[in-house]
């Protein structure tokens, strides 16, 4: 729809930050967001040309976040974050439902240990699975010569929770004349987690499979800074 205007949002954040003698900083926030003019598919049976999307949807988000950062002490540094939130959208009938991007719990943690010119790091991430609308049946459309799904309540199911643990080792070497060399090795998804990224149905919607994320992956690289 070339006539779609800009979406708008109003944000509200209230927080506090406290520094501790151990070089630890703790930040806590509560937040809310109201959205308007979001693009949404038209509910008309036969939308006018260029009117498949209309700016009629509203949204709201609220939650809280805790962030803890540890400055380097004896070579060890890191951070931890935790977010609780809820994201909703209002449908054309005025009812509120979960947003496609709702994730009630997100956790992340990272730690780095420095030893001479070496650094050893680890990062862990967890997130609640994204909402999805389940298929509860299917019928054959003779006019289109294909099966069409019968959908359940919007976003009433979820993908499986996401978890990934990554490791990193890097080494810095001074080459002189202001040139520095860094060698690094990244190991992704070291726990062999089969994260569910999306759902995939067969053509008749009778069989369901999962689209999985990356398998364990190693990446080696070299960077030069001058």
mmCIF file of C-alpha atoms in Angstrom:
data_model
loop_
_atom_site.group_PDB
_atom_site.id
_atom_site.type_symbol
_atom_site.label_atom_id
_atom_site.label_comp_id
_atom_site.label_asym_id
_atom_site.label_seq_id
_atom_site.Cartn_x
_atom_site.Cartn_y
_atom_site.Cartn_z
ATOM 1 C CA UNK A 1 0.000 0.000 0.000
ATOM 2 C CA UNK A 2 1.856 3.156 -1.167
ATOM 3 C CA UNK A 3 -0.445 5.261 1.007
ATOM 4 C CA UNK A 4 0.785 3.804 4.308
ATOM 5 C CA UNK A 5 1.979 6.509 6.673
ATOM 6 C CA UNK A 6 4.550 6.337 9.430
ATOM 7 C CA UNK A 7 3.899 4.320 12.558
ATOM 8 C CA UNK A 8 4.359 6.095 15.873
ATOM 9 C CA UNK A 9 5.237 5.066 19.419
ATOM 10 C CA UNK A 10 5.332 6.649 22.853
ATOM 11 C CA UNK A 11 7.991 5.343 25.224
ATOM 12 C CA UNK A 12 8.213 5.570 29.002
ATOM 13 C CA UNK A 13 11.255 4.362 30.963
ATOM 14 C CA UNK A 14 11.932 4.651 34.701
ATOM 15 C CA UNK A 15 15.148 3.255 36.123
ATOM 16 C CA UNK A 16 17.946 3.388 38.669
ATOM 17 C CA UNK A 17 21.675 2.663 38.455
ATOM 18 C CA UNK A 18 23.844 1.776 41.458
ATOM 19 C CA UNK A 19 27.619 1.295 41.579
ATOM 20 C CA UNK A 20 29.144 -1.057 44.171
ATOM 21 C CA UNK A 21 32.677 -0.945 45.651
ATOM 22 C CA UNK A 22 33.503 -4.238 43.902
ATOM 23 C CA UNK A 23 33.397 -2.386 40.534
ATOM 24 C CA UNK A 24 29.972 -3.869 39.903
ATOM 25 C CA UNK A 25 27.172 -1.738 38.470
ATOM 26 C CA UNK A 26 23.511 -2.722 38.744
ATOM 27 C CA UNK A 27 20.847 -1.116 36.567
ATOM 28 C CA UNK A 28 17.100 -1.729 36.897
ATOM 29 C CA UNK A 29 14.424 -0.369 34.581
ATOM 30 C CA UNK A 30 10.673 -0.519 34.080
ATOM 31 C CA UNK A 31 9.407 0.387 30.637
ATOM 32 C CA UNK A 32 6.217 0.797 28.647
ATOM 33 C CA UNK A 33 5.513 1.530 25.002
ATOM 34 C CA UNK A 34 2.330 2.415 23.110
ATOM 35 C CA UNK A 35 2.263 1.994 19.319
ATOM 36 C CA UNK A 36 -0.161 3.370 16.746
ATOM 37 C CA UNK A 37 -0.608 3.234 12.981
ATOM 38 C CA UNK A 38 0.902 -0.240 12.616
ATOM 39 C CA UNK A 39 0.445 -1.854 9.212
ATOM 40 C CA UNK A 40 -1.906 -4.845 9.246
ATOM 41 C CA UNK A 41 -3.565 -6.993 6.547
ATOM 42 C CA UNK A 42 -6.943 -5.669 5.469
ATOM 43 C CA UNK A 43 -9.955 -7.614 6.806
ATOM 44 C CA UNK A 44 -11.897 -6.927 3.606
ATOM 45 C CA UNK A 45 -12.762 -10.037 1.565
ATOM 46 C CA UNK A 46 -11.571 -8.278 -1.629
ATOM 47 C CA UNK A 47 -9.294 -5.344 -0.699
ATOM 48 C CA UNK A 48 -9.027 -2.481 -3.161
ATOM 49 C CA UNK A 49 -5.935 -2.262 -5.334
ATOM 50 C CA UNK A 50 -2.960 -1.294 -3.205
ATOM 51 C CA UNK A 51 -4.966 -1.695 0.017
ATOM 52 C CA UNK A 52 -3.831 -5.162 1.132
ATOM 53 C CA UNK A 53 -2.180 -3.458 4.130
ATOM 54 C CA UNK A 54 -3.867 -0.719 6.160
ATOM 55 C CA UNK A 55 -2.456 1.366 9.065
ATOM 56 C CA UNK A 56 -5.124 0.351 11.568
ATOM 57 C CA UNK A 57 -3.372 -1.650 14.280
ATOM 58 C CA UNK A 58 -2.397 -0.582 17.785
ATOM 59 C CA UNK A 59 0.165 -2.159 20.105
ATOM 60 C CA UNK A 60 1.474 -1.999 23.632
ATOM 61 C CA UNK A 61 4.540 -3.354 25.406
ATOM 62 C CA UNK A 62 5.536 -3.285 29.062
ATOM 63 C CA UNK A 63 8.080 -4.980 31.273
ATOM 64 C CA UNK A 64 11.224 -4.647 33.359
ATOM 65 C CA UNK A 65 14.939 -5.280 32.899
ATOM 66 C CA UNK A 66 17.843 -5.987 35.247
ATOM 67 C CA UNK A 67 21.406 -5.453 34.023
ATOM 68 C CA UNK A 68 24.542 -6.267 36.052
ATOM 69 C CA UNK A 69 27.983 -5.336 34.725
ATOM 70 C CA UNK A 70 31.239 -6.395 36.344
ATOM 71 C CA UNK A 71 34.324 -4.360 35.404
ATOM 72 C CA UNK A 72 37.567 -6.280 35.044
ATOM 73 C CA UNK A 73 38.935 -7.589 38.352
ATOM 74 C CA UNK A 74 42.031 -9.809 38.221
ATOM 75 C CA UNK A 75 41.427 -10.309 34.518
ATOM 76 C CA UNK A 76 37.783 -11.331 34.874
ATOM 77 C CA UNK A 77 34.879 -9.236 33.568
ATOM 78 C CA UNK A 78 31.350 -9.860 32.398
ATOM 79 C CA UNK A 79 27.696 -8.915 32.451
ATOM 80 C CA UNK A 80 24.266 -10.412 33.063
ATOM 81 C CA UNK A 81 20.868 -9.234 31.827
ATOM 82 C CA UNK A 82 17.316 -10.411 32.472
ATOM 83 C CA UNK A 83 14.170 -9.022 30.843
ATOM 84 C CA UNK A 84 10.534 -9.747 31.660
ATOM 85 C CA UNK A 85 8.035 -8.280 29.205
ATOM 86 C CA UNK A 86 4.734 -8.652 27.384
ATOM 87 C CA UNK A 87 3.944 -7.408 23.885
ATOM 88 C CA UNK A 88 0.370 -7.203 22.558
ATOM 89 C CA UNK A 89 -1.517 -6.048 19.464
ATOM 90 C CA UNK A 90 -5.156 -4.996 19.106
ATOM 91 C CA UNK A 91 -7.119 -6.768 16.374
ATOM 92 C CA UNK A 92 -9.822 -5.228 14.213
ATOM 93 C CA UNK A 93 -12.526 -6.513 16.605
ATOM 94 C CA UNK A 94 -10.956 -4.529 19.469
ATOM 95 C CA UNK A 95 -9.561 -7.558 21.324
ATOM 96 C CA UNK A 96 -5.949 -7.634 22.498
ATOM 97 C CA UNK A 97 -3.734 -10.607 21.627
ATOM 98 C CA UNK A 98 -0.059 -11.532 21.866
ATOM 99 C CA UNK A 99 2.270 -9.873 19.387
ATOM 100 C CA UNK A 100 4.264 -12.036 16.964
ATOM 101 C CA UNK A 101 7.378 -10.760 18.770
ATOM 102 C CA UNK A 102 6.287 -11.409 22.369
ATOM 103 C CA UNK A 103 9.053 -12.975 24.487
ATOM 104 C CA UNK A 104 8.170 -13.024 28.202
ATOM 105 C CA UNK A 105 11.659 -13.965 29.397
ATOM 106 C CA UNK A 106 15.054 -13.158 27.878
ATOM 107 C CA UNK A 107 18.294 -13.990 29.714
ATOM 108 C CA UNK A 108 21.865 -13.345 28.597
ATOM 109 C CA UNK A 109 25.228 -13.658 30.314
ATOM 110 C CA UNK A 110 28.803 -13.123 29.191
ATOM 111 C CA UNK A 111 32.168 -13.596 30.913
ATOM 112 C CA UNK A 112 35.734 -12.922 29.741
ATOM 113 C CA UNK A 113 38.957 -14.025 31.452
ATOM 114 C CA UNK A 114 42.172 -12.304 30.400
ATOM 115 C CA UNK A 115 45.455 -14.172 30.852
ATOM 116 C CA UNK A 116 48.463 -12.353 29.435
ATOM 117 C CA UNK A 117 47.758 -11.733 25.769
ATOM 118 C CA UNK A 118 45.031 -14.375 25.740
ATOM 119 C CA UNK A 119 41.320 -13.893 26.350
ATOM 120 C CA UNK A 120 38.836 -16.690 27.011
ATOM 121 C CA UNK A 121 35.144 -15.824 26.739
ATOM 122 C CA UNK A 122 31.733 -17.456 27.041
ATOM 123 C CA UNK A 123 28.242 -16.212 26.231
ATOM 124 C CA UNK A 124 24.920 -17.876 27.054
ATOM 125 C CA UNK A 125 21.493 -16.799 25.793
ATOM 126 C CA UNK A 126 17.960 -17.955 26.597
ATOM 127 C CA UNK A 127 14.642 -16.677 25.240
ATOM 128 C CA UNK A 128 11.060 -17.842 25.380
ATOM 129 C CA UNK A 129 9.849 -19.192 22.036
ATOM 130 C CA UNK A 130 7.987 -16.784 19.751
ATOM 131 C CA UNK A 131 4.176 -17.071 19.477
ATOM 132 C CA UNK A 132 2.633 -18.885 16.525
ATOM 133 C CA UNK A 133 -0.930 -19.551 15.360
ATOM 134 C CA UNK A 134 -1.635 -23.309 15.308
ATOM 135 C CA UNK A 135 -3.175 -25.133 12.360
ATOM 136 C CA UNK A 136 -6.121 -27.186 13.661
ATOM 137 C CA UNK A 137 -7.324 -28.622 10.337
ATOM 138 C CA UNK A 138 -7.305 -28.216 6.572
ATOM 139 C CA UNK A 139 -9.645 -28.388 3.580
ATOM 140 C CA UNK A 140 -9.139 -28.674 -0.164
ATOM 141 C CA UNK A 141 -9.958 -25.559 -2.201
ATOM 142 C CA UNK A 142 -11.189 -26.804 -5.594
ATOM 143 C CA UNK A 143 -10.972 -23.352 -7.149
ATOM 144 C CA UNK A 144 -7.332 -22.871 -6.193
ATOM 145 C CA UNK A 145 -6.469 -26.605 -6.466
ATOM 146 C CA UNK A 146 -4.687 -26.589 -3.137
ATOM 147 C CA UNK A 147 -5.181 -27.264 0.564
ATOM 148 C CA UNK A 148 -5.916 -24.340 2.840
ATOM 149 C CA UNK A 149 -5.364 -24.352 6.612
ATOM 150 C CA UNK A 150 -7.957 -23.913 9.329
ATOM 151 C CA UNK A 151 -6.300 -21.759 11.977
ATOM 152 C CA UNK A 152 -6.764 -21.864 15.728
ATOM 153 C CA UNK A 153 -6.702 -18.902 18.066
ATOM 154 C CA UNK A 154 -4.131 -16.318 16.950
ATOM 155 C CA UNK A 155 -0.697 -16.794 18.577
ATOM 156 C CA UNK A 156 -2.040 -19.320 21.095
ATOM 157 C CA UNK A 157 1.004 -21.612 20.798
ATOM 158 C CA UNK A 158 4.769 -21.029 20.839
ATOM 159 C CA UNK A 159 7.972 -22.269 19.302
ATOM 160 C CA UNK A 160 10.277 -24.131 21.651
ATOM 161 C CA UNK A 161 12.453 -22.016 23.939
ATOM 162 C CA UNK A 162 15.779 -20.842 22.509
ATOM 163 C CA UNK A 163 19.138 -21.549 24.175
ATOM 164 C CA UNK A 164 22.668 -21.165 22.880
ATOM 165 C CA UNK A 165 26.125 -21.270 24.452
ATOM 166 C CA UNK A 166 29.092 -19.811 22.551
ATOM 167 C CA UNK A 167 32.808 -19.823 23.391
ATOM 168 C CA UNK A 168 35.635 -17.612 22.145
ATOM 169 C CA UNK A 169 39.423 -17.607 22.404
ATOM 170 C CA UNK A 170 41.536 -14.767 21.053
ATOM 171 C CA UNK A 171 45.144 -13.647 21.197
ATOM 172 C CA UNK A 172 46.563 -10.171 20.620
ATOM 173 C CA UNK A 173 50.113 -9.694 19.300
ATOM 174 C CA UNK A 174 51.922 -6.366 18.953
ATOM 175 C CA UNK A 175 53.877 -6.283 15.698
ATOM 176 C CA UNK A 176 55.432 -2.853 16.258
ATOM 177 C CA UNK A 177 55.074 0.433 14.391
ATOM 178 C CA UNK A 178 51.532 0.783 15.726
ATOM 179 C CA UNK A 179 50.369 -2.501 14.180
ATOM 180 C CA UNK A 180 48.450 -5.062 16.213
ATOM 181 C CA UNK A 181 47.431 -8.564 15.170
ATOM 182 C CA UNK A 182 44.457 -10.443 16.663
ATOM 183 C CA UNK A 183 43.789 -14.156 16.158
ATOM 184 C CA UNK A 184 40.434 -15.525 17.288
ATOM 185 C CA UNK A 185 38.434 -18.740 17.362
ATOM 186 C CA UNK A 186 34.650 -18.674 17.855
ATOM 187 C CA UNK A 187 32.768 -21.843 18.771
ATOM 188 C CA UNK A 188 29.014 -21.388 18.327
ATOM 189 C CA UNK A 189 26.286 -23.589 19.824
ATOM 190 C CA UNK A 190 28.730 -25.824 21.661
ATOM 191 C CA UNK A 191 25.879 -27.696 23.407
ATOM 192 C CA UNK A 192 24.531 -28.958 20.042
ATOM 193 C CA UNK A 193 21.162 -27.328 20.765
ATOM 194 C CA UNK A 194 18.555 -27.887 18.037
ATOM 195 C CA UNK A 195 16.762 -24.560 18.311
ATOM 196 C CA UNK A 196 13.386 -24.308 16.606
ATOM 197 C CA UNK A 197 13.418 -21.256 14.336
ATOM 198 C CA UNK A 198 10.134 -21.819 12.490
ATOM 199 C CA UNK A 199 7.377 -24.349 11.725
ATOM 200 C CA UNK A 200 7.031 -26.043 8.327
ATOM 201 C CA UNK A 201 3.864 -27.829 7.207
ATOM 202 C CA UNK A 202 3.383 -30.313 4.391
ATOM 203 C CA UNK A 203 1.221 -29.244 1.430
ATOM 204 C CA UNK A 204 -1.875 -30.838 3.007
ATOM 205 C CA UNK A 205 -1.020 -29.509 6.505
ATOM 206 C CA UNK A 206 -1.098 -33.026 7.972
ATOM 207 C CA UNK A 207 2.605 -33.217 8.775
ATOM 208 C CA UNK A 208 4.561 -30.722 10.826
ATOM 209 C CA UNK A 209 8.329 -30.246 10.915
ATOM 210 C CA UNK A 210 10.723 -27.724 12.422
ATOM 211 C CA UNK A 211 13.162 -25.379 10.734
ATOM 212 C CA UNK A 212 16.206 -25.553 12.979
ATOM 213 C CA UNK A 213 18.909 -23.000 13.673
ATOM 214 C CA UNK A 214 22.616 -23.315 13.041
ATOM 215 C CA UNK A 215 24.376 -26.521 14.100
ATOM 216 C CA UNK A 216 27.638 -26.279 16.086
ATOM 217 C CA UNK A 217 29.967 -24.065 14.097
ATOM 218 C CA UNK A 218 33.636 -23.063 14.425
ATOM 219 C CA UNK A 219 34.955 -19.819 12.954
ATOM 220 C CA UNK A 220 38.627 -18.802 12.840
ATOM 221 C CA UNK A 221 39.776 -15.351 11.856
ATOM 222 C CA UNK A 222 42.589 -12.806 11.822
ATOM 223 C CA UNK A 223 42.312 -9.040 12.141
ATOM 224 C CA UNK A 224 45.044 -6.455 11.695
ATOM 225 C CA UNK A 225 44.812 -2.975 13.247
ATOM 226 C CA UNK A 226 47.194 -0.133 12.363
#
